[in-house]
CSV table of C-alpha atoms and ligand atoms in Angstrom, one decimal:
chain,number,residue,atom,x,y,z
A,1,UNK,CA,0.0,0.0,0.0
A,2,UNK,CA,2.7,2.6,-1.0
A,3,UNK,CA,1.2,6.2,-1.6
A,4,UNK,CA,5.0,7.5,-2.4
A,5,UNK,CA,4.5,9.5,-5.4
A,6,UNK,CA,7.7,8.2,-7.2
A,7,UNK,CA,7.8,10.8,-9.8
A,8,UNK,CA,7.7,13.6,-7.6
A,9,UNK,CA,10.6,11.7,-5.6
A,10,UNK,CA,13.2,11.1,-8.4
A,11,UNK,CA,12.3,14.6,-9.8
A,12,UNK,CA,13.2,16.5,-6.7
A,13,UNK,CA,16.4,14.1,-5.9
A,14,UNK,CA,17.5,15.4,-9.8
A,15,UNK,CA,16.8,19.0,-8.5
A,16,UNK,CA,18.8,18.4,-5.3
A,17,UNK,CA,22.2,16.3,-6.9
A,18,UNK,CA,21.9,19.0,-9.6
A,19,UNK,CA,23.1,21.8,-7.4
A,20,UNK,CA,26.6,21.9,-6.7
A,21,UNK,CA,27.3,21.9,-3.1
A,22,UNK,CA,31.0,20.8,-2.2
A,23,UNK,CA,31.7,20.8,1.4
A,24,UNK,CA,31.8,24.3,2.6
A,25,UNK,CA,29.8,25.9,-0.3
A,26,UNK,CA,26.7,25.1,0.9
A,27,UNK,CA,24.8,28.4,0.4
A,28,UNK,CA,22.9,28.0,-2.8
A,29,UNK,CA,21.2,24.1,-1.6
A,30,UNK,CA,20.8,25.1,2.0
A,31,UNK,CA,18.6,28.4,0.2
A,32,UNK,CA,16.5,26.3,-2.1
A,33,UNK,CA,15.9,23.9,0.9
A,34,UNK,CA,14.9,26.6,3.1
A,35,UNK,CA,12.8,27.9,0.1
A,36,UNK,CA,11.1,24.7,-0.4
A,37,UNK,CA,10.8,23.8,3.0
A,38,UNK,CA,8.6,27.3,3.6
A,39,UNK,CA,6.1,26.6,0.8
A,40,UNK,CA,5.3,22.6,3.0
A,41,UNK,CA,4.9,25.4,6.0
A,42,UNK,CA,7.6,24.5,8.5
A,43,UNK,CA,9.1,27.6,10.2
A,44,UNK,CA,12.9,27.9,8.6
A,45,UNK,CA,15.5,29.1,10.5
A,46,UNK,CA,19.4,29.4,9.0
A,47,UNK,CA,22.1,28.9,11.7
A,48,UNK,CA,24.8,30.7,11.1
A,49,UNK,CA,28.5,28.8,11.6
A,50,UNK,CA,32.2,30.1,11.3
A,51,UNK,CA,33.1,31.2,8.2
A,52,UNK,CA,35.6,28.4,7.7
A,53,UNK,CA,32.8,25.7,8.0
A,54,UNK,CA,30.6,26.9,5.2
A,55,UNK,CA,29.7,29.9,2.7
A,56,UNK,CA,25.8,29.1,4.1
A,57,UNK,CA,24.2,27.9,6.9
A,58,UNK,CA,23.1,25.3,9.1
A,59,UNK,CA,19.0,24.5,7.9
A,60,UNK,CA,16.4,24.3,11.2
A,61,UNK,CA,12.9,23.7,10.7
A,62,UNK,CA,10.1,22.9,12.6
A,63,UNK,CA,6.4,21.6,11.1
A,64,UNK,CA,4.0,20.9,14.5
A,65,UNK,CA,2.0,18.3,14.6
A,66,UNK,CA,-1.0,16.8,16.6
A,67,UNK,CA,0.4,13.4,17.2
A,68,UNK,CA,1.8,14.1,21.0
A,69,UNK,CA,5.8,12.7,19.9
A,70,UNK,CA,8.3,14.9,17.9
A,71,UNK,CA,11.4,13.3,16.3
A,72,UNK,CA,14.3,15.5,14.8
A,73,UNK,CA,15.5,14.1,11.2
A,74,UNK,CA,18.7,14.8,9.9
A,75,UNK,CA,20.9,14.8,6.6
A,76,UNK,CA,23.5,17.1,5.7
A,77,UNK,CA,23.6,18.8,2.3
A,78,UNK,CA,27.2,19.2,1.6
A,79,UNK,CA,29.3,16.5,-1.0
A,80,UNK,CA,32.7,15.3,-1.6
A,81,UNK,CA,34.5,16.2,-4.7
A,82,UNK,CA,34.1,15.3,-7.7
A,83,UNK,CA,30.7,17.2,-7.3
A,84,UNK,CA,30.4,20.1,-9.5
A,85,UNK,CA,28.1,19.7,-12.5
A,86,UNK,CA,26.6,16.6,-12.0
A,87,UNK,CA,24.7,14.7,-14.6
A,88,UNK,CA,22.4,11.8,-12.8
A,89,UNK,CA,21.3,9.0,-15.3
A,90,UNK,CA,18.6,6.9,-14.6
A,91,UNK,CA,19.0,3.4,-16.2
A,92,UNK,CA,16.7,0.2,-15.0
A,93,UNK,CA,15.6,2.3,-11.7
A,94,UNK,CA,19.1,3.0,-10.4
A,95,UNK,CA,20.1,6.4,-10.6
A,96,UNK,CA,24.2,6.9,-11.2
A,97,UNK,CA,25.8,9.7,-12.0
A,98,UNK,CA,27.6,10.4,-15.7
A,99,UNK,CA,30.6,8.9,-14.1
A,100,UNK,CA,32.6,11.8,-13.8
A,101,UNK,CA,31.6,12.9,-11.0
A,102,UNK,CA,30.3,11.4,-7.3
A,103,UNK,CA,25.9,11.2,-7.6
A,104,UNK,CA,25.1,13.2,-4.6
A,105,UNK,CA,22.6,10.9,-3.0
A,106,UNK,CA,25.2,10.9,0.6
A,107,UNK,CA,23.4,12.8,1.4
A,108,UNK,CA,20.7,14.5,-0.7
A,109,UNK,CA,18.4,11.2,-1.2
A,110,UNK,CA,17.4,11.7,2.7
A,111,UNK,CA,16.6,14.9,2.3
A,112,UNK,CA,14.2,14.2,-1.1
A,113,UNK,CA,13.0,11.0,1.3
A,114,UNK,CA,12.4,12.9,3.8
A,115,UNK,CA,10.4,15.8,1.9
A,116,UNK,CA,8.6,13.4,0.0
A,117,UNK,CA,7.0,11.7,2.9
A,118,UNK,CA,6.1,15.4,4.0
A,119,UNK,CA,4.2,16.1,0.9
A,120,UNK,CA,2.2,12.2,1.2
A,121,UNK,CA,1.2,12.7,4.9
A,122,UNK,CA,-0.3,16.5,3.6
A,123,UNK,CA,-1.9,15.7,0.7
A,124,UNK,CA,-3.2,12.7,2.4
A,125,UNK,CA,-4.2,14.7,5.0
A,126,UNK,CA,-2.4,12.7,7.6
A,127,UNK,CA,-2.0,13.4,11.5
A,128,UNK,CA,1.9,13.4,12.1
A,129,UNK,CA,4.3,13.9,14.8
A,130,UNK,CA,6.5,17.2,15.2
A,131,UNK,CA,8.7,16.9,12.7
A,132,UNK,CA,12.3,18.6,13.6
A,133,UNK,CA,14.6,19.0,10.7
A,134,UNK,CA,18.4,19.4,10.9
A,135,UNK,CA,20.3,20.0,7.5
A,136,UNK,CA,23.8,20.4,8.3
A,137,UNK,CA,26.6,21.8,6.0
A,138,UNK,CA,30.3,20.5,5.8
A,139,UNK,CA,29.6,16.7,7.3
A,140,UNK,CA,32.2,15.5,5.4
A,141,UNK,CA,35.6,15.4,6.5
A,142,UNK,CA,35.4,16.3,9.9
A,143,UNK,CA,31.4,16.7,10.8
A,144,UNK,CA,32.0,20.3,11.4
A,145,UNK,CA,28.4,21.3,10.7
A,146,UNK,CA,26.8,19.1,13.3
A,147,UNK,CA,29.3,20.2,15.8
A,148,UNK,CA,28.3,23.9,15.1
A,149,UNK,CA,24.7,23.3,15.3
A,150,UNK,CA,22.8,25.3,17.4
A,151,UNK,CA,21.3,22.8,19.7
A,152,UNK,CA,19.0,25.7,22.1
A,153,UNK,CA,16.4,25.5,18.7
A,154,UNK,CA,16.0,21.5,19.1
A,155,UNK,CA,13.0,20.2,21.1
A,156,UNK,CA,13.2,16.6,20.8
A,157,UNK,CA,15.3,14.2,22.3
A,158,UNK,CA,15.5,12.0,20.0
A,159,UNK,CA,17.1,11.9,16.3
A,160,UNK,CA,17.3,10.2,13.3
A,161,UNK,CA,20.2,10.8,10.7
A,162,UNK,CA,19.7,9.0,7.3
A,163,UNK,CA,23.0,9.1,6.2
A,164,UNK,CA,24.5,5.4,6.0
A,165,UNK,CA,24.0,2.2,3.2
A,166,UNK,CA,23.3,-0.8,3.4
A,167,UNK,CA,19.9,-2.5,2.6
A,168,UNK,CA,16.9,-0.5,4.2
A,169,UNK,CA,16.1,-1.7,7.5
A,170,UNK,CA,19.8,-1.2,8.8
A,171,UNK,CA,20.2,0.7,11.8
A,172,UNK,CA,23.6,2.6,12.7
A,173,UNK,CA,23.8,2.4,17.0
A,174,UNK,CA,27.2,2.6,17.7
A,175,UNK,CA,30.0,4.6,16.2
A,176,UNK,CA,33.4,5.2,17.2
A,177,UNK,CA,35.3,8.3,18.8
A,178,UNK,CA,38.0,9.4,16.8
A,179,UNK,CA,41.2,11.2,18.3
A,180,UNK,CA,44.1,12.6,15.7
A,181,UNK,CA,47.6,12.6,17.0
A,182,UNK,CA,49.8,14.9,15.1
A,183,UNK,CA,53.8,14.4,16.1
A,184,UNK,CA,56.4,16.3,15.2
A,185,UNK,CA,59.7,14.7,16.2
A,186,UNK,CA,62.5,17.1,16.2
A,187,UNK,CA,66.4,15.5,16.3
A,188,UNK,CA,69.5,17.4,15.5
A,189,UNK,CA,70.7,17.9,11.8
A,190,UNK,CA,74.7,16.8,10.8
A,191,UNK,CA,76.4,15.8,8.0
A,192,UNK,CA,75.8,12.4,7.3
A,193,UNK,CA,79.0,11.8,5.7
A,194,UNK,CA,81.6,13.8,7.5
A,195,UNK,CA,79.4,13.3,11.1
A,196,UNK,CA,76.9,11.6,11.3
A,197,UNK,CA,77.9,11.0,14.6
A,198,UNK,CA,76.7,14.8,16.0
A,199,UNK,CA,73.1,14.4,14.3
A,200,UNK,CA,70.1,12.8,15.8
A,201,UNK,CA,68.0,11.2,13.1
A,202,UNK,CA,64.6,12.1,13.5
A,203,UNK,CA,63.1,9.0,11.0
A,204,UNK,CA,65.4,6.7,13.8
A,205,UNK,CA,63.5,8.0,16.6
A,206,UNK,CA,60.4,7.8,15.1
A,207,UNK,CA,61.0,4.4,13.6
A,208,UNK,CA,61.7,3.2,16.9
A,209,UNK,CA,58.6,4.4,18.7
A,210,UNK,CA,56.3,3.1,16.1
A,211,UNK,CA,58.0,-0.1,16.5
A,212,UNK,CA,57.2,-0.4,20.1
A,213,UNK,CA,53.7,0.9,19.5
A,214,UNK,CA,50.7,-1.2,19.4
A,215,UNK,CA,48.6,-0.1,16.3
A,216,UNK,CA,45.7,-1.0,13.6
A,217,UNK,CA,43.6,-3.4,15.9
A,218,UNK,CA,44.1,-3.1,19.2
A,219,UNK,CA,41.0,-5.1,20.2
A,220,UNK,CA,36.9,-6.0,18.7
A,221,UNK,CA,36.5,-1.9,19.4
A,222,UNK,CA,39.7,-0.2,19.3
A,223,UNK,CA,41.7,0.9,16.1
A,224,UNK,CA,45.3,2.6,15.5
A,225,UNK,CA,46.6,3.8,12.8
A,226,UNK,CA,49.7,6.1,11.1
A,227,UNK,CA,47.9,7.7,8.4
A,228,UNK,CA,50.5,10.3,7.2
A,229,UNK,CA,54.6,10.5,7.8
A,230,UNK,CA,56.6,13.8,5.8
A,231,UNK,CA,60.3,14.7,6.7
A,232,UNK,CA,63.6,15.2,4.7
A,233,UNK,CA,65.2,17.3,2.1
A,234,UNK,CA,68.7,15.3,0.6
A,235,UNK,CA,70.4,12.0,2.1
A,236,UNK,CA,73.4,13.7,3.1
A,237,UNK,CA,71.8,15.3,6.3
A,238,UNK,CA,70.5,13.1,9.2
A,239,UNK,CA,67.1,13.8,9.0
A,240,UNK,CA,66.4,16.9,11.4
A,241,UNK,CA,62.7,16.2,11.8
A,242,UNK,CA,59.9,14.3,10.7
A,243,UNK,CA,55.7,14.8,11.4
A,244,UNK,CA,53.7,12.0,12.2
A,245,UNK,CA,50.2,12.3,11.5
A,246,UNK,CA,48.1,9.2,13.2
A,247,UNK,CA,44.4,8.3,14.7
A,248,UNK,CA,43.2,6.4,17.3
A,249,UNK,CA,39.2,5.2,16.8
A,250,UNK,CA,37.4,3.3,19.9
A,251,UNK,CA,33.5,2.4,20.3
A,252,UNK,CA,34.7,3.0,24.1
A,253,UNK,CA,36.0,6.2,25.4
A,254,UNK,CA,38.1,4.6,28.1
A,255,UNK,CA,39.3,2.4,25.8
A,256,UNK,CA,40.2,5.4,23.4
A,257,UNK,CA,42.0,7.4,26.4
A,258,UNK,CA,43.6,4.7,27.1
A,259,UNK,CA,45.1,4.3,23.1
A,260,UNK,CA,45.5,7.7,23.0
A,261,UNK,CA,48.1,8.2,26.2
A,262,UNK,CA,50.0,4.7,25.0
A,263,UNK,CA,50.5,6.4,21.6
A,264,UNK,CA,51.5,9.7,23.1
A,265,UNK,CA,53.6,8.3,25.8
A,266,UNK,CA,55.6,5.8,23.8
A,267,UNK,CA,56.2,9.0,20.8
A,268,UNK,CA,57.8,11.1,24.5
A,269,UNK,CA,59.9,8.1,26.2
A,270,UNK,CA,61.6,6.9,22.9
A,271,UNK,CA,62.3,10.6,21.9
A,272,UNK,CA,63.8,11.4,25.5
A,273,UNK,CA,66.0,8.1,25.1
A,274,UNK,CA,67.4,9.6,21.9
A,275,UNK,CA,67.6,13.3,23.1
A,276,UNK,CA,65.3,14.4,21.1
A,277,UNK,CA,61.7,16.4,21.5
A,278,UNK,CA,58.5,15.8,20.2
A,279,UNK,CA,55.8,18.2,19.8
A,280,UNK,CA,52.3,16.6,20.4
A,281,UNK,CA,48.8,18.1,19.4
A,282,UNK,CA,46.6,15.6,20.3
A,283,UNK,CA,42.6,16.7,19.6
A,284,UNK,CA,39.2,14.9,19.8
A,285,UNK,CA,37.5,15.0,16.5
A,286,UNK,CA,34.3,13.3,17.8
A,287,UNK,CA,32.8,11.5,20.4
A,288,UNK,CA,31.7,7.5,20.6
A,289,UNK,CA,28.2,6.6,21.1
A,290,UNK,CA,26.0,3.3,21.6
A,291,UNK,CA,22.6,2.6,22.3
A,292,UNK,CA,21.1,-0.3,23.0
A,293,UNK,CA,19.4,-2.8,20.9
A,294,UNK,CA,16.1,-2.3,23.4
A,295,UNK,CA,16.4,1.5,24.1
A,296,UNK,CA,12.9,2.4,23.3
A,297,UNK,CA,14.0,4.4,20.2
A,298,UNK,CA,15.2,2.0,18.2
A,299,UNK,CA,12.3,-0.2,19.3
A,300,UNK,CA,10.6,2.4,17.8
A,301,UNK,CA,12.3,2.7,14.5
A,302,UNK,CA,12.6,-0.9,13.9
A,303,UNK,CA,8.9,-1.5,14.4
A,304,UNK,CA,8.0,1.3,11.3
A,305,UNK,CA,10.5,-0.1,9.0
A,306,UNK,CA,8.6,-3.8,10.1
A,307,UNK,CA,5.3,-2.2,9.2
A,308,UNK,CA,7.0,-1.1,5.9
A,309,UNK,CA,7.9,-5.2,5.1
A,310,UNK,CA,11.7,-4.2,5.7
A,311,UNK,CA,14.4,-6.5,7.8
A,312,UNK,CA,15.3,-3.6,10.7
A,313,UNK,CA,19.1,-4.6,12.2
A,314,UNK,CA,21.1,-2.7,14.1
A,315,UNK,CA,24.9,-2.5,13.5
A,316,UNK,CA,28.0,-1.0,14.9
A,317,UNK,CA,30.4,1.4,12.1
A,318,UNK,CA,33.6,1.8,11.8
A,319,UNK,CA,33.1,5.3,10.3
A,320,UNK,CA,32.1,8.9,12.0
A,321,UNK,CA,28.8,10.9,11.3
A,322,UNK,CA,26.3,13.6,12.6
A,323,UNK,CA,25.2,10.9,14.6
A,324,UNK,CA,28.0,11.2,16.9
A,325,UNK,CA,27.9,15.0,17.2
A,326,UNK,CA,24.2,14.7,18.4
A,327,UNK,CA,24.4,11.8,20.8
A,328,UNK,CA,27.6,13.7,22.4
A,329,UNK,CA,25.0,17.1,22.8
A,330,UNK,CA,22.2,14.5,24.2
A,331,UNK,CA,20.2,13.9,21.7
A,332,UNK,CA,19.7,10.0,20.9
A,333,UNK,CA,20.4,9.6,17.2
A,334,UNK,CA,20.5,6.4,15.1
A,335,UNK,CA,21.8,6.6,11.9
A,336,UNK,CA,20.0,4.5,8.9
A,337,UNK,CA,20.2,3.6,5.3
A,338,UNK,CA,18.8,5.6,2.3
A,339,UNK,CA,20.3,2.8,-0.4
A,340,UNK,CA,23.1,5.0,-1.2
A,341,UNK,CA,25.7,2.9,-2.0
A,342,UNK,CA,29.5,3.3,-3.5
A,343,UNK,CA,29.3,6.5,-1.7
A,344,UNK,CA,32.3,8.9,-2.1
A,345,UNK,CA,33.6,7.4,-5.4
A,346,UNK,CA,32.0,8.2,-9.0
A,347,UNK,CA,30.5,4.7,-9.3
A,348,UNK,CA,28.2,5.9,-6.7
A,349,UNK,CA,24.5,4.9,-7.1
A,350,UNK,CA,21.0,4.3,-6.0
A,351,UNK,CA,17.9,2.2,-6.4
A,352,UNK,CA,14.8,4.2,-6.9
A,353,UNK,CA,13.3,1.1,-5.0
A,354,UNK,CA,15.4,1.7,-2.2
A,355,UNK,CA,14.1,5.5,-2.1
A,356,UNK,CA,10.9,4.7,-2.3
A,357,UNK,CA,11.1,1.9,0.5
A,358,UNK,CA,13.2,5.0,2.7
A,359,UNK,CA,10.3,7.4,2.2
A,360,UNK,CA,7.9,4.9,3.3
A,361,UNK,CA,9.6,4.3,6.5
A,362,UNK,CA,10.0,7.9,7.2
A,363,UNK,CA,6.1,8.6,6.3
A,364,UNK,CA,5.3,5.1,8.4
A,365,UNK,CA,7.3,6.8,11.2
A,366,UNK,CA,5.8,10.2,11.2
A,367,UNK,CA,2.1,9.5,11.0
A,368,UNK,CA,2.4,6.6,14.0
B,1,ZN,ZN1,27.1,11.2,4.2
């Protein structure tokens, strides 16, 4: 019994993909959105962030309704690159892009889900919860659009992101913390031929610290890794310094601290038992969260994507997303699956099944 006017759907995902919005140039989608999201009469407000988030805005909007729940749905509208003039194709009810560029749909096919279940429940004339919309700008590469969201407009206390793949029906509740480590080890310069003696080899010191360092999995929730390493100029000086640029991810925040102070004091002792420094700048780029399987939320959730005939699972990620921002500033967010899949790469597609099946849940979810 779906009511999703498909159409109307793929149409205003086209609109959406087809309006360049690379992280941080958000401005021109976040004021079509706000436009659009006026005439289905929600109150629109813009947040502003820092101007070295985005050109635009963060999106909130607010439609009451007389069903006595409100839920607070969430997508950003910011890309990766290649995303500048894209050209979807549909082709046997997927929709790619011209393969040039990334499609778009992470993250604009939960926004057209989400609008499109708006537009059913009113021209069905359908009682519905308070619907809470959070459109975020710059998600990827550091969710700093979530972490700059005004959280004094939200009412709810509960969230849902749909911003992950995977078949619908799959639940995001847990997600990592992520800490980046950036080293710079500083040694003493010398000729390497005439004395190499008098120089302190910063790639030594370093080499020997990562040696004695316990990295990539640490254990079923804790991972390690040395991303980036850049030092040198010409083989006849022992190397002066060298930058380390490493992260530590954990679904548990002890756990994390706990990474996080191994990798930092192993980069100090080594460097003191060479006589050299290191510089650390250690920062937390976002916070863990889980929720449990029979927290009434996802009870929730998975029993409208039941009514809908989908599979509802719940799953832990690897990966970071305005989920984590949200559940940090106490609000319970889950993060689920629009169909996008191949995200980030310009294979990336969708099944207009899949966005039909989203919209259904989100419709399901609202009116119940
Ligand atoms: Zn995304």
């Amino acid at each position: 019994m779906t009511t999703i006017n498909r159409d109307r759907l793929v149409d205003h995902f086209i609109q959406l993909v087809k309006v360049d919005s690379e992280s941080r140039n958000e401005k021109q989608i976040g004021e079509l959105l706000a436009e659009q999201l006026g005439e289905l009469g929600f109150s629109v407000h813009k947040l502003p962030v820092p101007e070295e988030v985005s050109n635009g805005f963060n999106l909130y909007a607010k439609l009451d309704g007389a069903i006595e729940d409100s839920i607070v749905l969430s997508c950003h509208m910011d890309t990766v690159t290649p995303g500048i003039g894209i050209e979807p194709i549909i082709e046997d009810g997927v929709i790619r892009s011209k393969g040039n560029t990334i499609l778009g749909g992470d993250d604009k096919s939960g926004i057209a889900a989400i609008m499109e279940a708006v537009r059913c429940i009113q021209a069905e004339n359908l009682q519905h919860k308070t619907i809470e919309l959070a459109f975020t700008v710059h998600e990827e590469g550091g969710l700093f659009g979530s972490q700059h969201f005004d959280m004094s407009y939200i009412r709810s206390d509960k969230a849902i992101v749909l911003d992950t793949g995977g078949p619908i029906g799959t639940i995001v509740n847990a997600a990592p913390g992520q800490q980046k480590i950036v080293a710079v080890i500083k040694g003493r310069p010398a000729h390497a031929g005439l004395a190499p003696e008098e120089g302190i080899s910063a790639i030594q010191v370093a080499a020997d610290a990562i040696n004695q360092m316990k990295l990539l999995r640490i254990d079923e929730e804790t991972t390690a890794n040395i991303g980036i390493v850049q030092g040198g100029n010409a083989t006849n000086i022992v190397m002066p310094e060298l930058k380390i640029v490493a992260e530590a991810r954990s679904l548990n925040g002890d756990k994390l601290d706990a990474q996080v102070t191994h990798m930092i004091d192993t980069f100090q002792s080594v460097a003191e038992k060479h006589g050299a420094e290191v510089e650390i700048n250690s920062t937390r780029a976002y916070n863990a969260f889980v929720i449990a399987d029979d927290h009434p939320h996802i009870t929730a959730v998975k029993s409208a994507f039941e009514a809908i005939g989908a599979n509802p699972y719940t799953k832990g990620t690897g990966g970071g997303s305005d989920a984590n921002n949200f559940n940090a500033k106490g609000l319970t967010t889950v993060n689920i699956s629009t169909g996008m899949a191949k995200v980030h790469t310009t294979e990336e597609f969708i099944a207009i099944d899949d966005m039909v099946k989203v919209t259904e849940f989100v419709k399901h979810y609202l009116t119940h």
